[in-house]
Every structure is written in C-alpha cells, then in structure tokens.
PDB file of C-alpha atoms in Angstrom:
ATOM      1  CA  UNK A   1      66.642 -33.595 171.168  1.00  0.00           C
ATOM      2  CA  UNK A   2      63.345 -33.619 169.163  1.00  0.00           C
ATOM      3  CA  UNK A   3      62.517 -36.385 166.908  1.00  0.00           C
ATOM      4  CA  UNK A   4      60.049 -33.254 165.372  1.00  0.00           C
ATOM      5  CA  UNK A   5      61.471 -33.199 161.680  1.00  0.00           C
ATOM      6  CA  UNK A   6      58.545 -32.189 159.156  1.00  0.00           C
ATOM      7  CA  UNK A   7      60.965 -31.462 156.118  1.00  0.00           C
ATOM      8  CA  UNK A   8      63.261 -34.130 156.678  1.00  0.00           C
ATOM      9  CA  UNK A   9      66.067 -32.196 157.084  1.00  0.00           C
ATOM     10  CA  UNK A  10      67.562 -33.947 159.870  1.00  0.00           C
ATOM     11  CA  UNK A  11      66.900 -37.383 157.993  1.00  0.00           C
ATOM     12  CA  UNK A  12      70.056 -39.659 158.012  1.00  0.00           C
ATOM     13  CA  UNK A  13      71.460 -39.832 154.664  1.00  0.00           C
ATOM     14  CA  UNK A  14      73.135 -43.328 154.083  1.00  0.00           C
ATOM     15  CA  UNK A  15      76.980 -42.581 153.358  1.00  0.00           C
ATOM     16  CA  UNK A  16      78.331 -41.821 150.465  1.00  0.00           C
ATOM     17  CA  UNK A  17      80.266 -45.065 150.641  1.00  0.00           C
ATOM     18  CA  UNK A  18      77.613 -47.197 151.104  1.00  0.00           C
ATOM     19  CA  UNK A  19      75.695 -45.988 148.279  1.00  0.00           C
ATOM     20  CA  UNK A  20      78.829 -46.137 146.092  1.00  0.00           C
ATOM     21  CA  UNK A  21      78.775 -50.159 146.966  1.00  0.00           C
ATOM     22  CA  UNK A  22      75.241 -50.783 146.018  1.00  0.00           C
ATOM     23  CA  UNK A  23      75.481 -49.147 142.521  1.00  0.00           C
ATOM     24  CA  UNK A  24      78.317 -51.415 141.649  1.00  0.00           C
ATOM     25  CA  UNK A  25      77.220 -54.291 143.250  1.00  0.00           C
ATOM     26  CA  UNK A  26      74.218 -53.863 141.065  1.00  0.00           C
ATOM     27  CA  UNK A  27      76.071 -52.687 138.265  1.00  0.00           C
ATOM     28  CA  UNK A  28      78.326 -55.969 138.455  1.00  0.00           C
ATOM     29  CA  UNK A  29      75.352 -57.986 138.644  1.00  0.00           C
ATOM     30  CA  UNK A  30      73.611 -56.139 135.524  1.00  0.00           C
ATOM     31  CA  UNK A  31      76.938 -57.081 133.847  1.00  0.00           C
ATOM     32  CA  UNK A  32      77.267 -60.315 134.572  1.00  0.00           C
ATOM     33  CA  UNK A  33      73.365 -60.937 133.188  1.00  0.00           C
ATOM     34  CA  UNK A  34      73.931 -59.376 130.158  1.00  0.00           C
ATOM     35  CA  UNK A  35      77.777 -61.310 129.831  1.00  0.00           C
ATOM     36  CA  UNK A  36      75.424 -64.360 130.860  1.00  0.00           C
ATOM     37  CA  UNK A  37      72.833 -63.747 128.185  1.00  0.00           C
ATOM     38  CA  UNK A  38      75.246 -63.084 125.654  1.00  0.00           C
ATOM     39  CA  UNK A  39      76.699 -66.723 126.061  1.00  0.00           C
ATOM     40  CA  UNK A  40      73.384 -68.466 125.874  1.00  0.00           C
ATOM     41  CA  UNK A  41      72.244 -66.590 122.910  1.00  0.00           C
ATOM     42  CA  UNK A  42      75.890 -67.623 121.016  1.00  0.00           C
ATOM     43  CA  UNK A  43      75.573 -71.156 122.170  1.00  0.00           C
ATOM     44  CA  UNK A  44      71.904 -70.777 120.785  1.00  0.00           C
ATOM     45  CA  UNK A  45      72.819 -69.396 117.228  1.00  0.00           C
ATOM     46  CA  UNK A  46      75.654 -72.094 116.969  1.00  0.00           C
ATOM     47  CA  UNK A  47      73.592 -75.171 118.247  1.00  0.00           C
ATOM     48  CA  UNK A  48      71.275 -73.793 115.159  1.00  0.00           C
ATOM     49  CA  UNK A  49      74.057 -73.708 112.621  1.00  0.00           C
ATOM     50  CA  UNK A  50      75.359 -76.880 114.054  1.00  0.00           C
ATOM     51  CA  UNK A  51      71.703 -78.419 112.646  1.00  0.00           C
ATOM     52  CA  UNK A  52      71.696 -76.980 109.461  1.00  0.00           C
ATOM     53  CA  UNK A  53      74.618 -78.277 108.656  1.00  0.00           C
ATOM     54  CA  UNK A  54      73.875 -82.039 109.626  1.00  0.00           C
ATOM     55  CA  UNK A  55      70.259 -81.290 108.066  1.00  0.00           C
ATOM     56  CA  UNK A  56      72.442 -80.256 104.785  1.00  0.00           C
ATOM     57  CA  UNK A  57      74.237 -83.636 104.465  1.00  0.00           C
ATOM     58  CA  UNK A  58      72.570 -86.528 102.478  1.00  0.00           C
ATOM     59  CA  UNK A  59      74.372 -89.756 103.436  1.00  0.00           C
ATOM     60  CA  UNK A  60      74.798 -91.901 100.821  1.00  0.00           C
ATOM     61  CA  UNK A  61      73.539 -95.353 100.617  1.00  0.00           C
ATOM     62  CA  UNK A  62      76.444 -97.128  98.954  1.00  0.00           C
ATOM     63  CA  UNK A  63      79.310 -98.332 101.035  1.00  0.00           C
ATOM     64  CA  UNK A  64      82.030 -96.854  99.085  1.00  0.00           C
ATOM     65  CA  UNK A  65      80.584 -93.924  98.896  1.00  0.00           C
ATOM     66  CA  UNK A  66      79.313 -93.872 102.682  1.00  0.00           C
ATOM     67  CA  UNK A  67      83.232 -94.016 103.518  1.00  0.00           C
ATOM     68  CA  UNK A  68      84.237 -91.336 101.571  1.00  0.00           C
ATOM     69  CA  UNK A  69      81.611 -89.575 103.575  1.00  0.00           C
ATOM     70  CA  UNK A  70      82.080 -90.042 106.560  1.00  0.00           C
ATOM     71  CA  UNK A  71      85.891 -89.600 105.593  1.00  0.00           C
ATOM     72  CA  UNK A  72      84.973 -86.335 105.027  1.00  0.00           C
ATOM     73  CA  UNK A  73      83.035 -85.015 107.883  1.00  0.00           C
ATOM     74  CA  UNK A  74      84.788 -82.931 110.845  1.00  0.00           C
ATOM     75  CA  UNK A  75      86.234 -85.314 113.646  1.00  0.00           C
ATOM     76  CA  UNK A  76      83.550 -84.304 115.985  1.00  0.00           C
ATOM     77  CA  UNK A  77      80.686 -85.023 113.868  1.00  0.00           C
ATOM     78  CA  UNK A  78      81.692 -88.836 113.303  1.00  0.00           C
ATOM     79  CA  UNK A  79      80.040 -90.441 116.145  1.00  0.00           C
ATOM     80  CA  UNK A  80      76.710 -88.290 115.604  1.00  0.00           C
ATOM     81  CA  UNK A  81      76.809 -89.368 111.912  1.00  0.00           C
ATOM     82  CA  UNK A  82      77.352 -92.869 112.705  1.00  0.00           C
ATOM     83  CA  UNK A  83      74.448 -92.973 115.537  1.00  0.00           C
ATOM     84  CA  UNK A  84      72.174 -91.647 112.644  1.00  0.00           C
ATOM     85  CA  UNK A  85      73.499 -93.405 109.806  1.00  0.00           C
ATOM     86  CA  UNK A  86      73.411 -96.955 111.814  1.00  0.00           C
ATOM     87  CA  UNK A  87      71.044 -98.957 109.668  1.00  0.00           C
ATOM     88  CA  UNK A  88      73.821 -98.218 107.000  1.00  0.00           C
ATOM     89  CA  UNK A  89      76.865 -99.146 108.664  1.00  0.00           C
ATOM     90  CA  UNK A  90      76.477-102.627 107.204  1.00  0.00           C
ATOM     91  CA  UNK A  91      78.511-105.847 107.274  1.00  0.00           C
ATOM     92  CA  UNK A  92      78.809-104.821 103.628  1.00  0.00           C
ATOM     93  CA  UNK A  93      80.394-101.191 104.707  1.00  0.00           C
ATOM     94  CA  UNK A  94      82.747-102.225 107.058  1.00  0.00           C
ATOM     95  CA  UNK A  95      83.623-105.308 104.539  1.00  0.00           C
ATOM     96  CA  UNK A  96      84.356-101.563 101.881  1.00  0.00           C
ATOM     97  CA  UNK A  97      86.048 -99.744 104.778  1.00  0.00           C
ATOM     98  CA  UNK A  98      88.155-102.735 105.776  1.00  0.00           C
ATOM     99  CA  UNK A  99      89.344-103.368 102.045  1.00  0.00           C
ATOM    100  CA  UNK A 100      90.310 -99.610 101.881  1.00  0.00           C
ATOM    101  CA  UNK A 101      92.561 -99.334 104.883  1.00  0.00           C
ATOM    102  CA  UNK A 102      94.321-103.127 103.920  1.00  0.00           C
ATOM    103  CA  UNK A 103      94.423-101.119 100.408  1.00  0.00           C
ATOM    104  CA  UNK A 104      96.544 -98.402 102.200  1.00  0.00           C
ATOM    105  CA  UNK A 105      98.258-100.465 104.449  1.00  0.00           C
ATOM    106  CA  UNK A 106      99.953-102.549 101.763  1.00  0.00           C
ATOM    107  CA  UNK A 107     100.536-100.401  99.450  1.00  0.00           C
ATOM    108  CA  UNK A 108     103.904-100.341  97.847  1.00  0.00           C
ATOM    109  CA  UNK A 109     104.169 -96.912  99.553  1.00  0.00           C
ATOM    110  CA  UNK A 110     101.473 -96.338 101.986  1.00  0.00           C
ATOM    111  CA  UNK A 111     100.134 -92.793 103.524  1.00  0.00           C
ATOM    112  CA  UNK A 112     101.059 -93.107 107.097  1.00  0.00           C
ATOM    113  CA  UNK A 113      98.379 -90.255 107.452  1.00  0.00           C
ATOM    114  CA  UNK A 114      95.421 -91.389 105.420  1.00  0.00           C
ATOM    115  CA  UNK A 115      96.132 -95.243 107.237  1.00  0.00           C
ATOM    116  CA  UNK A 116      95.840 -93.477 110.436  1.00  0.00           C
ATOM    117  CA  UNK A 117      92.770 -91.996 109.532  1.00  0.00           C
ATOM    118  CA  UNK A 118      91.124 -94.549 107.951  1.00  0.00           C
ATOM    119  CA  UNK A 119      92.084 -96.790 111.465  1.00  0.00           C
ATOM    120  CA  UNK A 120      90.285 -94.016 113.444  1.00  0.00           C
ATOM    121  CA  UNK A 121      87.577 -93.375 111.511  1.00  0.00           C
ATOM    122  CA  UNK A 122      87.209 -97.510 111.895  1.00  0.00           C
ATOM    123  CA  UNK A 123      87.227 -97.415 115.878  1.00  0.00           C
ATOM    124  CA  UNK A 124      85.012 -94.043 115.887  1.00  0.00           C
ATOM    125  CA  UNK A 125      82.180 -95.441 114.348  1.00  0.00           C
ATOM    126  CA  UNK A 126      82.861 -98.920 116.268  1.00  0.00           C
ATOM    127  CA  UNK A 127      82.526 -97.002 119.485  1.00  0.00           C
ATOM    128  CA  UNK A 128      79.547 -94.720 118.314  1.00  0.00           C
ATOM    129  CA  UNK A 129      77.561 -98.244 117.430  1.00  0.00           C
ATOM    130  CA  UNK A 130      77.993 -99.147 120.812  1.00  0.00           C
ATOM    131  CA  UNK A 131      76.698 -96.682 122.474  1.00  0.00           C
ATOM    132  CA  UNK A 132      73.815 -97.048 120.699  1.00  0.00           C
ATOM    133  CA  UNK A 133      73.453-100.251 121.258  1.00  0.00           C
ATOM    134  CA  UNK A 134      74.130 -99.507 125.190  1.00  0.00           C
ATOM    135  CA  UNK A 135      71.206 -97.035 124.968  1.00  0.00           C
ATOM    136  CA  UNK A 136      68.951 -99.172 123.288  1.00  0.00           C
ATOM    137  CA  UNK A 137      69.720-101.852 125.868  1.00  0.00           C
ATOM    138  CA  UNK A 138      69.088 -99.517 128.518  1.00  0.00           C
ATOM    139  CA  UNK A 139      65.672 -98.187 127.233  1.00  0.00           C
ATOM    140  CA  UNK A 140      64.286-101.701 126.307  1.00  0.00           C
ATOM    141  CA  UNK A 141      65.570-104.073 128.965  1.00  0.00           C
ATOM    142  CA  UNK A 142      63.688-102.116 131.725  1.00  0.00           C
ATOM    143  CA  UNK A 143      60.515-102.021 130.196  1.00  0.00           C
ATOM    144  CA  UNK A 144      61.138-106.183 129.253  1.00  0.00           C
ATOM    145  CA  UNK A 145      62.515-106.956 132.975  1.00  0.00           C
ATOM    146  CA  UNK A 146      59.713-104.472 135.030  1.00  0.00           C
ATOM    147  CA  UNK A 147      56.886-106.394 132.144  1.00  0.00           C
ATOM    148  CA  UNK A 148      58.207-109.526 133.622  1.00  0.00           C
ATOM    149  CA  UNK A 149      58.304-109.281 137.456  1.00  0.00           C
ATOM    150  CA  UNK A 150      55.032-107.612 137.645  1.00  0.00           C
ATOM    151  CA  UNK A 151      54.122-110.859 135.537  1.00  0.00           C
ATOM    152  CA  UNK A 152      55.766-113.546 137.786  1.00  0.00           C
ATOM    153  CA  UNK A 153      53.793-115.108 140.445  1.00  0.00           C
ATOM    154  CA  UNK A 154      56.454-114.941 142.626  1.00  0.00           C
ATOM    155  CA  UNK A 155      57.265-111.031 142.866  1.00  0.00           C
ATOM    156  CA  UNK A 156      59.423-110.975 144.730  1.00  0.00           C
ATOM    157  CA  UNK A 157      61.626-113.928 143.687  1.00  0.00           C
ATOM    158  CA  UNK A 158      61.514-112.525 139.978  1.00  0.00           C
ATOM    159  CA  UNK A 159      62.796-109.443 141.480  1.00  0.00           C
ATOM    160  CA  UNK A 160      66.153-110.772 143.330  1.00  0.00           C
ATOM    161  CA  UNK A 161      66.640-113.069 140.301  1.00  0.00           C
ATOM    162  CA  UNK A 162      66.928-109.831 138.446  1.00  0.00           C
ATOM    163  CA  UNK A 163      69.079-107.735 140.750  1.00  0.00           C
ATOM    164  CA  UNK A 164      71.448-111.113 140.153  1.00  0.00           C
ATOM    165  CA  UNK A 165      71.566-109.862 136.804  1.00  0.00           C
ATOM    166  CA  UNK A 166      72.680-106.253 137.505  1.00  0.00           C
ATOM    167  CA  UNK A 167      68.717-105.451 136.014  1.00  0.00           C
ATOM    168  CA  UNK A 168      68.047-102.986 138.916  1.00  0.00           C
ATOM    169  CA  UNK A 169      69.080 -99.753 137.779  1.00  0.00           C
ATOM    170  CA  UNK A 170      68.311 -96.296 137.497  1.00  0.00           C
ATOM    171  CA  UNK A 171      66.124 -96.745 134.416  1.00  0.00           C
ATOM    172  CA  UNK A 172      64.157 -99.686 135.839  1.00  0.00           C
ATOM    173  CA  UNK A 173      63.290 -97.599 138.993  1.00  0.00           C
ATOM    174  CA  UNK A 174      62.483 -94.309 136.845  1.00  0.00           C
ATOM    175  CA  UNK A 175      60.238 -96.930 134.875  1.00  0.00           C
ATOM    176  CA  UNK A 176      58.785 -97.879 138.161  1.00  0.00           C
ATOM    177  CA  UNK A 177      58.083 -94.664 138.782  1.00  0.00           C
ATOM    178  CA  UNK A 178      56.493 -93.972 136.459  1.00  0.00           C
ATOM    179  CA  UNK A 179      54.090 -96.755 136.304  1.00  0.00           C
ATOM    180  CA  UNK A 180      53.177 -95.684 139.868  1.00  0.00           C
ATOM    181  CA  UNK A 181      52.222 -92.364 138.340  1.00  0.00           C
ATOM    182  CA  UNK A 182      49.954 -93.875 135.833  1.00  0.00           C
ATOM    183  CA  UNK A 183      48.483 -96.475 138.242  1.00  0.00           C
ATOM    184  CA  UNK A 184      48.253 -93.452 140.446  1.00  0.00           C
ATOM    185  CA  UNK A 185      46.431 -90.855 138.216  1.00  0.00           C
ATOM    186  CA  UNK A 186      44.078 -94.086 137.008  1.00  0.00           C
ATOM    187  CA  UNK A 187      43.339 -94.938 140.926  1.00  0.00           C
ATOM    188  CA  UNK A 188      43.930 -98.445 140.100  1.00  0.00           C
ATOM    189  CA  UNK A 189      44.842 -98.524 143.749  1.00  0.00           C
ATOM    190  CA  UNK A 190      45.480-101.848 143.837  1.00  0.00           C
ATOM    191  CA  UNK A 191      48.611-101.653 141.390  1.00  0.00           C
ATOM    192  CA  UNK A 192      49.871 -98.454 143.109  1.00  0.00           C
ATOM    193  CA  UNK A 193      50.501-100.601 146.347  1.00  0.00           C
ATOM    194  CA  UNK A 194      51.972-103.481 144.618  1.00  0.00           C
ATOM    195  CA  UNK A 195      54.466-101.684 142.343  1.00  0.00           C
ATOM    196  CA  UNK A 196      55.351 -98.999 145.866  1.00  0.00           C
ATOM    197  CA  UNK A 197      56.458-102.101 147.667  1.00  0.00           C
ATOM    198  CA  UNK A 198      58.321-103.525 144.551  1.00  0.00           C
ATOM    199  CA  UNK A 199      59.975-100.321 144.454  1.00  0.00           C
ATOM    200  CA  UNK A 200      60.817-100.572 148.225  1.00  0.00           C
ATOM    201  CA  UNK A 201      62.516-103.549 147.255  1.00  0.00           C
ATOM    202  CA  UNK A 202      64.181-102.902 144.072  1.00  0.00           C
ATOM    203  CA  UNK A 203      66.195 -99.981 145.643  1.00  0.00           C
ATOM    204  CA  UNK A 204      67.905-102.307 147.867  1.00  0.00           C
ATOM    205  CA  UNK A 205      69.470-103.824 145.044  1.00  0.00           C
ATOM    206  CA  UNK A 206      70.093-100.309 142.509  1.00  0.00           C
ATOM    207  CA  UNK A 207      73.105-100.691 140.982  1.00  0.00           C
ATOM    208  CA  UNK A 208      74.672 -97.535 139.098  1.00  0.00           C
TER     209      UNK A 208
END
C-alpha cells in the first residue's frame, strides 16, 4: 500500500467519538471558568459593599451612646467594630455597658432577650479585644526578643533563654528572615552569617 496521498484523502480522520469528548471537555472547562469568574467577581462587589457600609458608620465617642451602637450593628460586624473602635472601649464604656445589662437584669420584669444580648454583645467585644491584643503581642514581641539576642553577648544563651519562654515562633523566624534579606541586599556579610546560624538554631526550638 502507498503512503502516496497528495490530497489527503486517505488521511485518518480522528473518530467521531473522540472529537465529541474534546469539545465537551473543553466546553466543561470554559464553563467552569466563567462559573469560577462569576464567584470572584460577586465576592468582589460584596467585599466592596461590605466597606461602604463600615466606611458609612461614625462611632460615637460617648459610652452610652457607643453601646447603643454597637447594639445595633449586625452580629458579624461586632468583633470588626470593636478591633477598630478599641481606643474607645474604655473602662468608662464597659463601666456604661455593665450598668445597662445589671439595669435589665434586675428589672422588676426583665427582657430575657435584650439581657441575652446585652451578655453577648459583652463577651463579643471581650473576645475581639483580645485578639487584638494577641496580634499586637505577636507583631511586637518578635521584633523586642530578635532586638535583644542579636544584642546579648552571649547569642546563643539569650537565644535558649528565649525558646524557655515559648519566644521562638513563626513570627520571630519570618523576622529573622527577613533581617537576613536586608543584611543580605546591604552585603553586610558579616550580619548575614551571624543571624543564618541564629536561625539554624532558633528552628530547633519553633514552637507553633
């Protein structure tokens, strides 16, 4: 048989089948983009309404009228509230807040609902203080505990005296890092090798 085919007429034609496959295999694909897309773009537009509401809202200074506020806001916005409105969540506003719910909760006939709320909205903004507190911790203490073993003249000692402390963590090594970087792109050489070997050393004591 010749393997002389000018026109192409004896060409092998891929199967019907097989051609079938492709187009909705790519077809699927095309969908799933466009389904993907779709998402992203919603979670877009509502991450942007999200802000101009918060934007919107003018916390008040006063305490009373700070609870009333924050008595006010959807469940799910307390804890962002509270994280922004921290330098106002004074003694003197939990002092208001705490009057309030003993207010309710003695009342010749308390609101078993509004005490409830007022309880939560209590513990919410509790909890949201701490974790800003716990963040703060966490971006400050490395910075303080790296400043002062790179200070000690004992390295190395200053370093296990920290890992005692549960100071060798994630953040302290990312710091590290980082400081190599800088050291690095300054070719302060010198620094580079000391802070590589105190890395070495701190990640034998990384706790989570």
């Amino acid at each position: 048989m010749t393997s002389w085919d000018p026109e192409g007429l004896f060409a092998k034609k891929p199967a019907a089948s097989n051609l079938l496959a492709r187009n909705m295999t790519k077809r699927k694909y095309g969908l799933e983009d466009a389904a993907e897309l779709e998402v992203k773009e919603l979670k877009a537009r509502e991450q942007k309404e999200l802000q101009r509401r918060r934007d919107a809202r003018t916390p008040p200074e006063d305490p009373q009228q700070l609870v009333t506020f924050f008595l006010d806001l959807p469940g799910e916005e307390i804890a962002w509230e509270a994280a922004r409105c921290a330098p106002l969540l004074t003694p003197a506003f939990f002092l208001q807040l705490d009057r309030i719910i003993g207010a309710e909760r003695f009342a010749a006939k308390p609101d078993a609902t509004r005490l409830k709320q007022l309880e939560q909205l209590r513990d919410d903004i509790t909890k949201a203080l701490e974790g800003v507190k716990t963040k703060l911790a966490e971006t400050v203490t490395p910075a303080e505990s790296l400043k002062g073993v790179l200070q000690a003249r004992d390295k190395k000692a200053a370093l296990l005296e920290l890992a005692g402390k549960n100071g060798i963590n994630a953040a302290f090594i990312q710091l590290l890092d980082e400081n190599i970087a800088t050291a690095g792109a300054a070719q302060q050489q010198k620094a580079v090798e000391v802070m590589t070997k105190l890395r070495a050393e701190a990640s034998r004591y990384l706790t989570a």
